[in-house]
Coordinates of N, CA and C in Angstrom, one line a residue:
M25 N -114.9 41.0 7.1 CA -115.8 41.8 7.9 C -117.0 42.2 7.1
A26 N -118.1 41.9 7.6 CA -119.4 42.3 7.0 C -119.7 43.7 7.3
V27 N -120.1 44.5 6.3 CA -120.5 45.9 6.6 C -121.9 46.0 6.3
T28 N -122.7 46.6 7.2 CA -124.1 46.8 6.9 C -124.3 48.3 6.7
C29 N -125.2 48.7 5.9 CA -125.6 50.1 5.6 C -126.9 50.3 6.2
T30 N -127.1 51.3 7.0 CA -128.3 51.6 7.7 C -128.8 53.0 7.2
V31 N -130.0 53.0 6.7 CA -130.6 54.3 6.3 C -131.4 54.8 7.4
L32 N -130.9 55.9 8.0 CA -131.6 56.5 9.1 C -132.7 57.4 8.6
P33 N -133.8 57.5 9.3 CA -134.9 58.4 8.8 C -134.5 59.8 8.8
L34 N -134.7 60.5 7.7 CA -134.4 61.9 7.6 C -135.4 62.8 8.2
R35 N -136.6 62.2 8.4 CA -137.7 63.0 8.9 C -138.3 62.4 10.2
I36 N -138.3 63.1 11.2 CA -138.9 62.6 12.5 C -140.4 62.9 12.4
M37 N -141.2 61.9 12.4 CA -142.6 62.1 12.2 C -143.3 62.8 13.3
Q38 N -142.9 62.6 14.6 CA -143.6 63.2 15.7 C -142.9 64.5 16.0
A39 N -143.6 65.6 16.2 CA -143.0 66.9 16.5 C -142.4 66.9 17.9
L40 N -141.4 67.7 18.0 CA -140.8 67.8 19.3 C -141.4 69.0 20.0
D41 N -141.6 68.9 21.3 CA -142.2 70.0 22.1 C -141.1 70.9 22.7
G42 N -141.6 71.9 23.4 CA -140.7 72.9 24.0 C -139.7 72.2 25.0
T43 N -140.2 71.3 25.8 CA -139.3 70.6 26.7 C -138.2 69.8 26.0
D44 N -138.6 69.1 24.9 CA -137.6 68.4 24.1 C -136.6 69.3 23.6
T45 N -137.0 70.5 23.1 CA -136.1 71.4 22.5 C -135.2 72.0 23.5
R46 N -135.7 72.3 24.7 CA -134.8 72.8 25.8 C -133.8 71.8 26.1
L47 N -134.2 70.5 26.2 CA -133.3 69.4 26.6 C -132.2 69.3 25.5
L48 N -132.6 69.3 24.2 CA -131.6 69.1 23.1 C -130.7 70.3 23.1
S49 N -131.2 71.5 23.4 CA -130.3 72.7 23.4 C -129.3 72.6 24.5
A50 N -129.7 72.1 25.6 CA -128.7 72.0 26.7 C -127.7 70.9 26.4
L51 N -128.1 69.8 25.7 CA -127.1 68.8 25.3 C -126.2 69.3 24.2
A52 N -126.7 70.1 23.3 CA -125.9 70.7 22.2 C -124.8 71.6 22.8
Q53 N -125.2 72.3 23.8 CA -124.2 73.2 24.5 C -123.1 72.5 25.2
D54 N -123.5 71.3 25.8 CA -122.6 70.5 26.6 C -123.0 69.1 26.5
P55 N -122.5 68.3 25.5 CA -122.9 66.9 25.3 C -122.5 66.0 26.5
R56 N -121.6 66.4 27.3 CA -121.2 65.6 28.4 C -122.0 65.7 29.7
R57 N -123.0 66.6 29.7 CA -123.8 66.8 30.9 C -124.5 65.4 31.3
T58 N -124.5 65.2 32.5 CA -125.2 64.0 33.0 C -126.7 64.3 33.1
V59 N -127.5 63.2 33.3 CA -129.0 63.3 33.4 C -129.3 64.2 34.6
V60 N -128.6 64.0 35.7 CA -128.8 64.8 36.9 C -128.5 66.3 36.6
A61 N -127.4 66.6 35.9 CA -127.1 68.0 35.6 C -128.1 68.6 34.7
L62 N -128.6 67.8 33.7 CA -129.6 68.3 32.8 C -130.9 68.6 33.6
A63 N -131.3 67.7 34.5 CA -132.5 67.9 35.2 C -132.4 69.2 36.1
Q64 N -131.2 69.4 36.7 CA -131.0 70.7 37.5 C -131.1 71.9 36.6
K65 N -130.4 71.9 35.5 CA -130.4 73.0 34.6 C -131.8 73.4 34.1
L66 N -132.5 72.4 33.8 CA -133.8 72.6 33.1 C -135.0 72.7 34.1
G67 N -134.7 72.4 35.4 CA -135.8 72.4 36.4 C -136.8 71.3 36.3
L68 N -136.3 70.1 35.8 CA -137.1 68.9 35.6 C -136.6 67.8 36.6
S69 N -137.4 66.8 36.8 CA -137.0 65.7 37.6 C -136.0 64.8 36.8
R70 N -135.2 64.1 37.5 CA -134.3 63.2 36.8 C -135.0 62.2 36.0
N71 N -136.1 61.6 36.5 CA -136.9 60.6 35.8 C -137.5 61.2 34.5
T72 N -138.0 62.5 34.6 CA -138.5 63.1 33.4 C -137.4 63.2 32.3
V73 N -136.3 63.7 32.7 CA -135.2 63.8 31.7 C -134.8 62.5 31.1
Q74 N -134.7 61.5 32.0 CA -134.3 60.1 31.5 C -135.4 59.6 30.6
A75 N -136.6 59.8 30.9 CA -137.7 59.3 30.0 C -137.7 60.0 28.7
R76 N -137.5 61.4 28.7 CA -137.4 62.1 27.5 C -136.3 61.7 26.6
M77 N -135.1 61.5 27.3 CA -133.9 61.0 26.5 C -134.2 59.7 25.8
A78 N -134.9 58.8 26.5 CA -135.2 57.5 26.0 C -136.1 57.6 24.8
Q79 N -137.1 58.5 24.9 CA -138.1 58.8 23.8 C -137.4 59.4 22.6
L80 N -136.5 60.3 22.9 CA -135.7 61.0 21.8 C -134.8 60.0 21.1
E81 N -134.2 59.1 21.8 CA -133.4 58.1 21.2 C -134.2 57.1 20.4
K82 N -135.4 56.7 20.8 CA -136.3 55.8 20.1 C -136.7 56.5 18.8
K83 N -136.9 57.8 18.8 CA -137.3 58.5 17.6 C -136.2 58.8 16.6
H84 N -135.0 58.4 17.0 CA -133.7 58.6 16.2 C -133.4 60.1 16.1
V85 N -133.6 60.8 17.2 CA -133.2 62.2 17.2 C -131.7 62.3 17.4
F86 N -131.1 61.4 18.2 CA -129.7 61.4 18.4 C -129.0 60.7 17.3
L87 N -128.1 61.3 16.6 CA -127.4 60.7 15.5 C -126.3 59.7 16.0
S88 N -125.6 60.1 17.0 CA -124.5 59.2 17.4 C -124.1 59.6 18.8
F89 N -123.6 58.6 19.6 CA -123.1 59.0 20.9 C -121.6 58.9 20.9
E90 N -121.0 58.7 19.8 CA -119.5 58.6 19.8 C -118.9 60.0 19.8
R91 N -117.7 60.1 20.3 CA -117.0 61.4 20.3 C -116.5 61.6 18.9
R92 N -116.6 62.9 18.4 CA -116.1 63.2 17.1 C -114.5 63.4 17.2
I93 N -113.8 62.6 16.5 CA -112.4 62.6 16.5 C -111.9 63.3 15.2
N94 N -110.9 64.2 15.4 CA -110.3 64.9 14.3 C -109.5 63.9 13.5
P95 N -109.8 63.6 12.2 CA -109.0 62.7 11.4 C -107.6 63.1 11.2
A96 N -107.3 64.4 11.3 CA -105.9 64.9 11.2 C -105.0 64.3 12.3
A97 N -105.6 64.1 13.5 CA -104.9 63.5 14.6 C -104.5 62.1 14.4
L98 N -105.2 61.4 13.4 CA -104.9 60.0 13.1 C -104.0 59.9 11.8
G99 N -103.6 61.1 11.3 CA -102.7 61.1 10.2 C -103.4 61.3 8.9
Y100 N -104.6 61.9 8.9 CA -105.4 62.1 7.7 C -105.8 63.6 7.6
P101 N -104.9 64.5 7.3 CA -105.1 65.9 7.3 C -105.9 66.4 6.1
L102 N -106.0 65.7 5.0 CA -106.7 66.1 3.8 C -108.2 65.6 3.9
M103 N -109.1 66.5 3.5 CA -110.5 66.1 3.4 C -111.0 66.5 2.0
A104 N -111.7 65.6 1.4 CA -112.3 65.8 0.1 C -113.7 65.3 0.0
F105 N -114.4 65.9 -0.9 CA -115.8 65.4 -1.2 C -115.8 64.9 -2.6
I106 N -116.3 63.6 -2.7 CA -116.3 63.0 -4.0 C -117.7 62.7 -4.5
S107 N -118.1 63.3 -5.6 CA -119.4 63.1 -6.2 C -119.3 61.9 -7.1
V108 N -120.2 60.9 -6.9 CA -120.1 59.7 -7.6 C -121.3 59.4 -8.4
H109 N -121.1 59.1 -9.7 CA -122.2 58.7 -10.6 C -122.2 57.2 -10.6
V110 N -123.4 56.6 -10.4 CA -123.5 55.1 -10.3 C -124.6 54.5 -11.2
Q111 N -124.5 53.2 -11.3 CA -125.5 52.5 -12.0 C -126.6 52.1 -10.9
Q112 N -127.8 52.7 -11.0 CA -128.7 52.6 -9.9 C -129.1 51.2 -9.5
Q113 N -129.1 50.3 -10.4 CA -129.5 48.9 -10.0 C -128.4 48.2 -9.1
K114 N -127.2 48.8 -9.1 CA -126.1 48.3 -8.2 C -125.9 49.1 -7.0
L115 N -126.8 50.0 -6.7 CA -126.6 50.9 -5.6 C -126.5 50.3 -4.2
T116 N -127.3 49.3 -3.9 CA -127.3 48.6 -2.6 C -125.9 48.0 -2.3
R117 N -125.5 47.2 -3.3 CA -124.2 46.5 -3.1 C -123.1 47.5 -3.1
L118 N -123.2 48.5 -4.0 CA -122.1 49.5 -4.0 C -122.0 50.2 -2.7
A119 N -123.1 50.6 -2.0 CA -123.0 51.2 -0.7 C -122.3 50.4 0.3
Q120 N -122.5 49.1 0.2 CA -121.7 48.2 1.1 C -120.2 48.2 0.8
D121 N -119.9 48.1 -0.5 CA -118.5 48.1 -0.9 C -117.8 49.4 -0.5
L122 N -118.5 50.6 -0.7 CA -117.9 51.8 -0.3 C -117.8 51.9 1.2
A123 N -118.7 51.4 2.0 CA -118.6 51.4 3.5 C -117.4 50.6 4.0
A124 N -116.9 49.7 3.2 CA -115.7 49.0 3.6 C -114.4 49.7 3.4
I125 N -114.5 50.9 2.7 CA -113.3 51.7 2.6 C -113.2 52.6 3.8
P126 N -112.2 52.4 4.6 CA -112.1 53.2 5.9 C -112.0 54.7 5.8
E127 N -111.4 55.1 4.7 CA -111.2 56.6 4.6 C -112.5 57.3 4.2
I128 N -113.6 56.6 3.8 CA -114.8 57.2 3.6 C -115.5 57.4 4.9
L129 N -115.7 58.7 5.3 CA -116.3 59.0 6.6 C -117.8 59.0 6.6
E130 N -118.4 59.5 5.4 CA -119.8 59.6 5.3 C -120.2 59.5 3.8
G131 N -121.4 59.1 3.6 CA -121.9 59.0 2.2 C -123.4 59.3 2.2
Y132 N -123.8 60.1 1.2 CA -125.2 60.5 1.1 C -125.7 60.2 -0.3
G133 N -126.9 59.7 -0.4 CA -127.6 59.7 -1.7 C -128.1 61.0 -2.1
L134 N -128.0 61.4 -3.4 CA -128.4 62.8 -3.8 C -129.4 62.8 -4.9
T135 N -130.0 63.9 -5.1 CA -130.7 64.2 -6.3 C -129.7 65.1 -7.1
G136 N -130.0 65.3 -8.4 CA -129.1 66.2 -9.2 C -128.2 65.3 -10.1
S137 N -127.1 65.9 -10.5 CA -126.3 65.3 -11.5 C -125.5 64.1 -10.9
A138 N -125.1 64.2 -9.7 CA -124.4 63.0 -9.1 C -125.4 62.2 -8.2
D139 N -125.0 60.9 -8.0 CA -125.9 60.1 -7.2 C -125.5 60.0 -5.8
L140 N -124.2 60.1 -5.5 CA -123.7 59.9 -4.2 C -122.7 61.1 -3.9
L141 N -122.7 61.5 -2.6 CA -121.6 62.4 -2.2 C -120.9 61.8 -1.0
L142 N -119.6 61.6 -1.2 CA -118.8 60.9 -0.2 C -117.9 62.0 0.5
R143 N -117.7 61.9 1.8 CA -116.7 62.7 2.5 C -115.6 61.8 2.8
V144 N -114.4 62.1 2.3 CA -113.3 61.2 2.5 C -112.1 62.0 3.2
V145 N -111.2 61.2 3.8 CA -110.0 61.8 4.3 C -108.8 61.0 3.7
A146 N -107.7 61.7 3.7 CA -106.5 61.1 3.1 C -105.2 61.7 3.8
Q147 N -104.2 60.9 3.7 CA -102.9 61.4 4.3 C -102.2 62.5 3.5
D148 N -102.4 62.4 2.2 CA -101.8 63.4 1.3 C -102.4 63.2 -0.1
A149 N -102.0 64.0 -1.1 CA -102.5 63.9 -2.4 C -102.4 62.5 -3.1
E150 N -101.3 61.9 -2.8 CA -101.1 60.6 -3.4 C -102.1 59.5 -2.8
D151 N -102.3 59.7 -1.5 CA -103.2 58.8 -0.8 C -104.7 59.1 -1.3
L152 N -105.0 60.3 -1.5 CA -106.3 60.7 -2.1 C -106.5 60.1 -3.5
F153 N -105.4 60.1 -4.3 CA -105.5 59.4 -5.6 C -105.7 57.9 -5.5
R154 N -105.1 57.3 -4.5 CA -105.3 55.9 -4.2 C -106.8 55.6 -3.8
I155 N -107.3 56.4 -2.9 CA -108.7 56.2 -2.4 C -109.6 56.4 -3.6
N156 N -109.4 57.4 -4.4 CA -110.3 57.7 -5.5 C -110.2 56.4 -6.5
G157 N -109.1 55.8 -6.6 CA -109.0 54.6 -7.5 C -109.8 53.5 -6.9
K158 N -109.8 53.3 -5.6 CA -110.5 52.3 -4.9 C -112.0 52.5 -5.2
I159 N -112.4 53.8 -5.1 CA -113.9 54.1 -5.3 C -114.2 53.8 -6.8
L160 N -113.4 54.2 -7.7 CA -113.7 54.0 -9.1 C -113.7 52.5 -9.5
A161 N -112.9 51.7 -8.7 CA -112.9 50.2 -9.0 C -114.1 49.5 -8.5
C162 N -114.9 50.1 -7.7 CA -116.1 49.4 -7.2 C -117.1 49.2 -8.3
D163 N -117.7 48.0 -8.3 CA -118.7 47.7 -9.3 C -119.9 48.6 -9.2
G164 N -120.3 49.2 -10.3 CA -121.4 50.1 -10.3 C -121.0 51.6 -10.3
V165 N -119.8 51.9 -10.1 CA -119.3 53.3 -10.2 C -119.0 53.6 -11.7
E166 N -119.7 54.7 -12.2 CA -119.4 55.1 -13.6 C -118.4 56.2 -13.6
R167 N -118.5 57.1 -12.7 CA -117.6 58.3 -12.7 C -117.5 58.9 -11.3
A168 N -116.4 59.5 -11.0 CA -116.2 60.2 -9.7 C -115.5 61.6 -9.9
D169 N -116.1 62.6 -9.3 CA -115.5 63.9 -9.4 C -115.0 64.3 -7.9
T170 N -113.8 64.7 -7.8 CA -113.2 65.0 -6.5 C -113.0 66.5 -6.3
A171 N -113.4 67.0 -5.1 CA -113.2 68.4 -4.7 C -112.5 68.4 -3.4
L172 N -111.3 69.0 -3.3 CA -110.5 69.1 -2.1 C -111.1 70.1 -1.2
A173 N -111.4 69.8 0.1 CA -111.9 70.8 1.1 C -110.7 71.7 1.5
M174 N -110.9 73.0 1.4 CA -109.8 73.9 1.7 C -109.9 74.3 3.2
G175 N -111.0 74.2 3.8 CA -111.2 74.5 5.2 C -112.7 74.4 5.6
E176 N -113.0 74.2 6.8 CA -114.3 74.1 7.3 C -114.8 75.5 7.7
L177 N -115.8 76.0 7.0 CA -116.3 77.4 7.3 C -117.4 77.4 8.3
I178 N -118.3 76.4 8.2 CA -119.4 76.3 9.1 C -119.4 74.8 9.6
P179 N -119.0 74.6 10.9 CA -119.0 73.2 11.4 C -120.5 72.7 11.6
F180 N -120.6 71.4 11.7 CA -121.9 70.8 12.0 C -122.5 71.5 13.2
R181 N -123.8 71.9 13.1 CA -124.5 72.6 14.2 C -126.0 72.4 14.1
V182 N -126.6 72.4 15.2 CA -128.1 72.4 15.2 C -128.6 73.5 16.2
Q183 N -127.7 74.1 16.9 CA -128.1 75.1 17.9 C -129.0 76.2 17.3
P184 N -128.7 76.7 16.1 CA -129.6 77.8 15.6 C -131.0 77.2 15.3
L185 N -131.2 76.0 14.9 CA -132.5 75.4 14.7 C -133.2 75.2 16.1
L186 N -132.4 74.8 17.1 CA -133.0 74.7 18.4 C -133.5 76.0 19.0
E187 N -132.7 77.0 18.7 CA -133.1 78.4 19.2 C -134.3 78.9 18.5
R188 N -134.5 78.5 17.3 CA -135.7 78.9 16.5 C -137.0 78.2 17.1
G189 N -136.8 77.0 17.7 CA -137.9 76.3 18.3 C -138.5 75.3 17.4
P190 N -139.4 74.4 17.9 CA -139.9 73.3 17.1 C -140.8 73.8 16.0
Q191 N -140.6 73.2 14.8 CA -141.4 73.6 13.7 C -142.4 72.5 13.4
G192 N -143.5 73.0 12.9 CA -144.6 72.0 12.5 C -145.4 71.5 13.7
S193 N -145.2 72.1 14.9 CA -146.0 71.6 16.0 C -147.2 72.6 16.3

């Protein structure tokens, strides 16, 4: 199976306006709302909402349309963050190799002492040890430091940013 790595833009070049922000806020509150329900809630036409949604998607504002599934429900109750130190010239191939490890949920390039931060899940401590070994065996990995997540204190959220309103516009 070929794995491709996509680097999504971290910066949206065109500013969002108040209507975009209201639309995103309504979606953040209830991601299952239909276009018609969004139009009714926001007092906009269905065509306006649909056009705005298409523009936002084109700008890469939406990260994913998949449902977030709790890995614990799949038998992976442990979560850990692994800081990886790599040989920079091997980073592109290494990212592909790491993406092929199913227990790695996310990976980010970093500044600072580590080069990558991986969010991984495991069945238990022994499984985490196995996953760590797979990461260390990848060509280009020099060192990996593992930190076990004890609990999620602040879940992923954007609502406070939406409530603040568009910045830079």
